[in-house]
Every structure is written in structure tokens, then in C-alpha cells.
Coordinates of C-alpha atoms in Angstrom, one line a residue:
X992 CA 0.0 0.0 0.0
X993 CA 2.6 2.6 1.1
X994 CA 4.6 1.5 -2.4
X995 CA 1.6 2.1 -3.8
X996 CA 0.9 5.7 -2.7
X997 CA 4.5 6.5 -3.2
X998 CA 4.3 5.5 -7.1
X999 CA 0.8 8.0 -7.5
X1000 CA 2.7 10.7 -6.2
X1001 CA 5.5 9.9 -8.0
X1002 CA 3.0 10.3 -11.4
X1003 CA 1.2 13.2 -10.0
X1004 CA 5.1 15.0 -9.4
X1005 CA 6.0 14.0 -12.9
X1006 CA 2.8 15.1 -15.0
X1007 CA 3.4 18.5 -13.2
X1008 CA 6.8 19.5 -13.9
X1009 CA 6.1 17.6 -17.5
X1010 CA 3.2 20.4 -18.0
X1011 CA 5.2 23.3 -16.6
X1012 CA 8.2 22.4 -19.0
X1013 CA 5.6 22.5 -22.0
X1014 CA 3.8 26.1 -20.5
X1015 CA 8.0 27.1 -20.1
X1016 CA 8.4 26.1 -23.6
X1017 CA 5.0 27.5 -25.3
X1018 CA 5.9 30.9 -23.3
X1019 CA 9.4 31.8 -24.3
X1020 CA 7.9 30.8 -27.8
X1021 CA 5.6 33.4 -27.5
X1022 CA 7.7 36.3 -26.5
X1023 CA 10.3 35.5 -29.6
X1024 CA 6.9 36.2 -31.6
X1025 CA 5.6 38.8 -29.8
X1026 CA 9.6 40.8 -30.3
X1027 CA 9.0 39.7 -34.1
X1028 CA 5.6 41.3 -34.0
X1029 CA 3.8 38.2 -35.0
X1030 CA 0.9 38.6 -32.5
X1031 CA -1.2 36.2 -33.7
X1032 CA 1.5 33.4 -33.6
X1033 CA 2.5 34.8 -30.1
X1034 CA -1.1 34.8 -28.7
X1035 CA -1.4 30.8 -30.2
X1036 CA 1.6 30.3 -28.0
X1037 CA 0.6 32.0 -24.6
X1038 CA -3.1 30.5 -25.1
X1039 CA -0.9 27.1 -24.9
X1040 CA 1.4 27.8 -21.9
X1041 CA -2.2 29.1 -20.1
X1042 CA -3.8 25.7 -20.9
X1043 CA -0.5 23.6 -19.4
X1044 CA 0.6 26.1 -16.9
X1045 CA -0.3 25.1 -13.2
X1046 CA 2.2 27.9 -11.8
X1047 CA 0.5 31.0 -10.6
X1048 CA 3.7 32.8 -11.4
X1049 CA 3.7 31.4 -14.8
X1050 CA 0.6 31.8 -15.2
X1051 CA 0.2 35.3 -15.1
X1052 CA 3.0 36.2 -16.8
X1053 CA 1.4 34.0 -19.5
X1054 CA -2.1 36.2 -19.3
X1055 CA 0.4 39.6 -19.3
X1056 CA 1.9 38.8 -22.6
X1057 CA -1.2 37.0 -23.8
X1058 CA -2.5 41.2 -23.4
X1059 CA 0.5 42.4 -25.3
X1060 CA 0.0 40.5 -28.3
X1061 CA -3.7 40.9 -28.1
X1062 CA -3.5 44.7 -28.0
X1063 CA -0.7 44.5 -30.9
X1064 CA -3.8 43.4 -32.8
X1065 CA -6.1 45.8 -31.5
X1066 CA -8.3 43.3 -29.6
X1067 CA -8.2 45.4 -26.6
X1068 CA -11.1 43.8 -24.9
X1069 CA -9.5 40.4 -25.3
X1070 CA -6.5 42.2 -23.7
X1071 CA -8.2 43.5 -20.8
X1072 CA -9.5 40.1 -19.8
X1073 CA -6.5 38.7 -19.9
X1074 CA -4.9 41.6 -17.7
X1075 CA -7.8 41.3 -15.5
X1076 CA -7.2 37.6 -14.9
X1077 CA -3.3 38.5 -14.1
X1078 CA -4.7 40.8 -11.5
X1079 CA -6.8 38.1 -9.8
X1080 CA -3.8 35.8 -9.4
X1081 CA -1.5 39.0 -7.8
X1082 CA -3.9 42.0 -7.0
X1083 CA -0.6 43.7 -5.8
X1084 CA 1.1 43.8 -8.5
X1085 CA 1.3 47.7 -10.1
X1086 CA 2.3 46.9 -13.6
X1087 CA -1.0 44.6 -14.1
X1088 CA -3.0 47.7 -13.8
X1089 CA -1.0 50.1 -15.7
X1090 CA -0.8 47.3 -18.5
X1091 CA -4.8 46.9 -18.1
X1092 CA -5.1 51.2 -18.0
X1093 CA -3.2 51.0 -21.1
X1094 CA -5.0 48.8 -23.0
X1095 CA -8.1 50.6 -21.7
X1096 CA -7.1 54.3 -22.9
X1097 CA -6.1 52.5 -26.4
X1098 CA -9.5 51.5 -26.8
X1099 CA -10.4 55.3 -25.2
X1100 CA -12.2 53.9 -22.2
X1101 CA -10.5 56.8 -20.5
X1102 CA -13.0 56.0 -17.1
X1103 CA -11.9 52.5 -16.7
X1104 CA -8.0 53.6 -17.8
X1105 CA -7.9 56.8 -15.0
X1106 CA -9.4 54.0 -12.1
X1107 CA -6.4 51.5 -13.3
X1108 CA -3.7 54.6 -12.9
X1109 CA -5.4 56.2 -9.7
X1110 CA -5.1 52.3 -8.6
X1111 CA -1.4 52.2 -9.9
X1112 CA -0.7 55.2 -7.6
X1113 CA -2.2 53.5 -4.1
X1114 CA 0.4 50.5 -4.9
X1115 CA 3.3 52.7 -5.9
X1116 CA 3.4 56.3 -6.4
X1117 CA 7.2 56.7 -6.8
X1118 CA 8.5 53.9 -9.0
X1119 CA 8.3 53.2 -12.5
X1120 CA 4.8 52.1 -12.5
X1121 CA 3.6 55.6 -11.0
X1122 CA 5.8 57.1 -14.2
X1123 CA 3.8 55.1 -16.5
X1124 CA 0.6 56.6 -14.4
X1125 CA 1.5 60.0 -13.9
X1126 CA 2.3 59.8 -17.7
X1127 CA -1.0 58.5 -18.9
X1128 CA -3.1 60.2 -16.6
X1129 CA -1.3 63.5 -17.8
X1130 CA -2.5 62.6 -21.4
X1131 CA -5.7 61.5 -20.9
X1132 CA -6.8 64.6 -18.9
X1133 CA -5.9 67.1 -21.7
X1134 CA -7.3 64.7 -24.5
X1135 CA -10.6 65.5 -22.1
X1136 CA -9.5 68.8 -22.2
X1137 CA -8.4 69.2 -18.9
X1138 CA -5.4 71.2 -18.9
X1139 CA -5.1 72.0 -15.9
X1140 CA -5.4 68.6 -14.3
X1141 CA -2.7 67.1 -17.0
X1142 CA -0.6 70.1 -15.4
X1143 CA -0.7 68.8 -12.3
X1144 CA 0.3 64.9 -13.1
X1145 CA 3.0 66.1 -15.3
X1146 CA 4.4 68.7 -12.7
X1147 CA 4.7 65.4 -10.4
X1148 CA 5.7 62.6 -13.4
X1149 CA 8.8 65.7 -14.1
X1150 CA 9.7 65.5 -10.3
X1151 CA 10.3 61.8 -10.7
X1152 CA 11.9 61.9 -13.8
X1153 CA 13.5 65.5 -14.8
X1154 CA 14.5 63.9 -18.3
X1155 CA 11.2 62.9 -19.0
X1156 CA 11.4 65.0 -22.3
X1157 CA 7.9 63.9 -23.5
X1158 CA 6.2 64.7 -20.4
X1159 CA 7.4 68.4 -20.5
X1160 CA 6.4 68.2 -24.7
X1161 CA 2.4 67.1 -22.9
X1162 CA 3.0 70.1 -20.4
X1163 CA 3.9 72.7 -22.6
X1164 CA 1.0 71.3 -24.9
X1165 CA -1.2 71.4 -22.0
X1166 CA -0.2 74.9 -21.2
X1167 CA -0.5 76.5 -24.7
X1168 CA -4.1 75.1 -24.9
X1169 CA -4.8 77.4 -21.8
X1170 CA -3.2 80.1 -23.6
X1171 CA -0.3 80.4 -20.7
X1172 CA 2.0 81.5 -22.5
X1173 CA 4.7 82.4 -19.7
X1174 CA 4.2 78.8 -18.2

């Protein structure tokens, strides 16, 4: 009986690493696609390493990428499913939401894309995730036309990164739209 047990575990052990090696496999697949730009090929690929992963790591770096080659084909719905199922498996984890917020303001849900930053900021609002949010948010408010606003996330995005020469382009943009022309 004990023999017994020990062989099923045994199996059980084996199928598992033989699954993760095939999602291992399937993933780094995918990401030479997704460099190439062959989205399509690269989605086929994460879909695969989602349907043998068993890793929650692994897993949602699968979903992640999954996004990115999704939104390289414009299926930005697609992509925010799968960057909302990367946020179930680590709800912590900044650079889920920013990548979600993206996808969002590509498909001008600006709403949905200024809760995913605002979110980004109560997880980290001095790294490179709360660039990417300062950044975005700072966009987003003057393509709704609120200058002032986009001001104010640039001001801080340019005290986090003085060399942010785009972000001072979107503030001097923001600025000649409200006719301030000594700011």
C-alpha cells in the first residue's frame, strides 16, 4: 500500500513539472513572436502555456503577454480580460493595472483607464509604475480637455523623472491650450 501511494505521487510530481516544462516552452515561444511582432503566432503560444501552466507565477506572466499580443492586434477587450485575470492571481502587482489602463485608454475607455492609474498610484506612487501613471493620466486629462489637471500629473511625473522629455512636450502642450503663454 505505502509503495503504492509513493508510485501516485510519484505520477502526480511528474505530470506536473512535464506540464510546466511545455507552458515554459509554449511561453518563451511566444515572447520571440511577440519581439518579431507576429501577434497572432505569439497569442497561439501564450493560449498554450495558459492551458498547461499550473504555476501562478507562470501563469500570469502567461495572461500579461497573452495582453500584449492581443492589443498588438487591436483586440483590446481580449486584452483586458487577460490583464484582468493577471490581477486576480496577484492583485498587488502595479504593472498589471498600468498594463490593463493602457489597454483601456487604447481603446479610449478613458473612465476604466484613469481608475487602473489612480489604482497604480495607491500600490506605488514613486516607481516606474507611478511614471507610467503620472504619464498616462497626464495625457488622458488634456485629451478631455483638462489642462489644468494634466498640469498637475505632469508637474509630479517631471519630479520623478526630470529627463522625461515627452512629459514636458504634454505640459507645454497642456499649457499652450490654456493660452499660458509664460508657463
Amino acid at each position: 500500500m505505502k509503495q503504492m501511494l509513493l508510485l501516485f505521487f510519484f505520477v502526480i510530481a511528474a505530470s506536473f513539472v512535464r506540464a510546466q516544462d511545455d507552458a515554459q516552452k509554449a511561453f518563451n515561444e511566444g515572447v520571440k513572436l511577440l519581439k518579431a511582432n507576429k501577434f497572432s503566432e505569439a497569442e497561439r503560444k501564450f493560449s498554450v502555456a495558459i492551458k498547461k501552466g499550473v504555476a501562478a507565477q507562470g501563469l500570469k506572466m502567461s495572461y500579461i503577454y497573452k495582453g500584449f499580443s492581443l492589443n498588438g492586434q487591436e483586440k483590446y477587450d481580449d486584452a483586458i480580460v487577460c490583464f484582468t485575470k493577471a490581477i486576480e492571481i496577484d492583485p498587488v502587482d502595479p504593472a498589471s493595472y498600468t498594463d490593463r489602463g493602457i489597454a483601456y485608454s487604447y481603446k479610449k475607455d478613458y473612465n476604466n483607464a484613469v481608475k487602473d492609474f489612480q489604482k497604480v498610484l495607491k500600490i506605488d506612487s514613486i516607481d516606474k509604475q507611478a511614471e507610467a501613471a503620472y504619464y498616462y493620466l497626464g495625457r488622458i486629462s488634456s485629451l478631455q480637455v483638462e489642462f489644468q489637471q494634466a498640469i498637475s500629473y505632469l508637474d509630479i511625473l517631471l519630479k520623478l523623472v526630470p529627463t522625461d522629455y515627452e512629459g514636458y512636450f504634454l505640459r507645454w502642450t497642456a499649457k499652450g491650450n490654456m493660452m499660458h503663454i509664460k508657463g
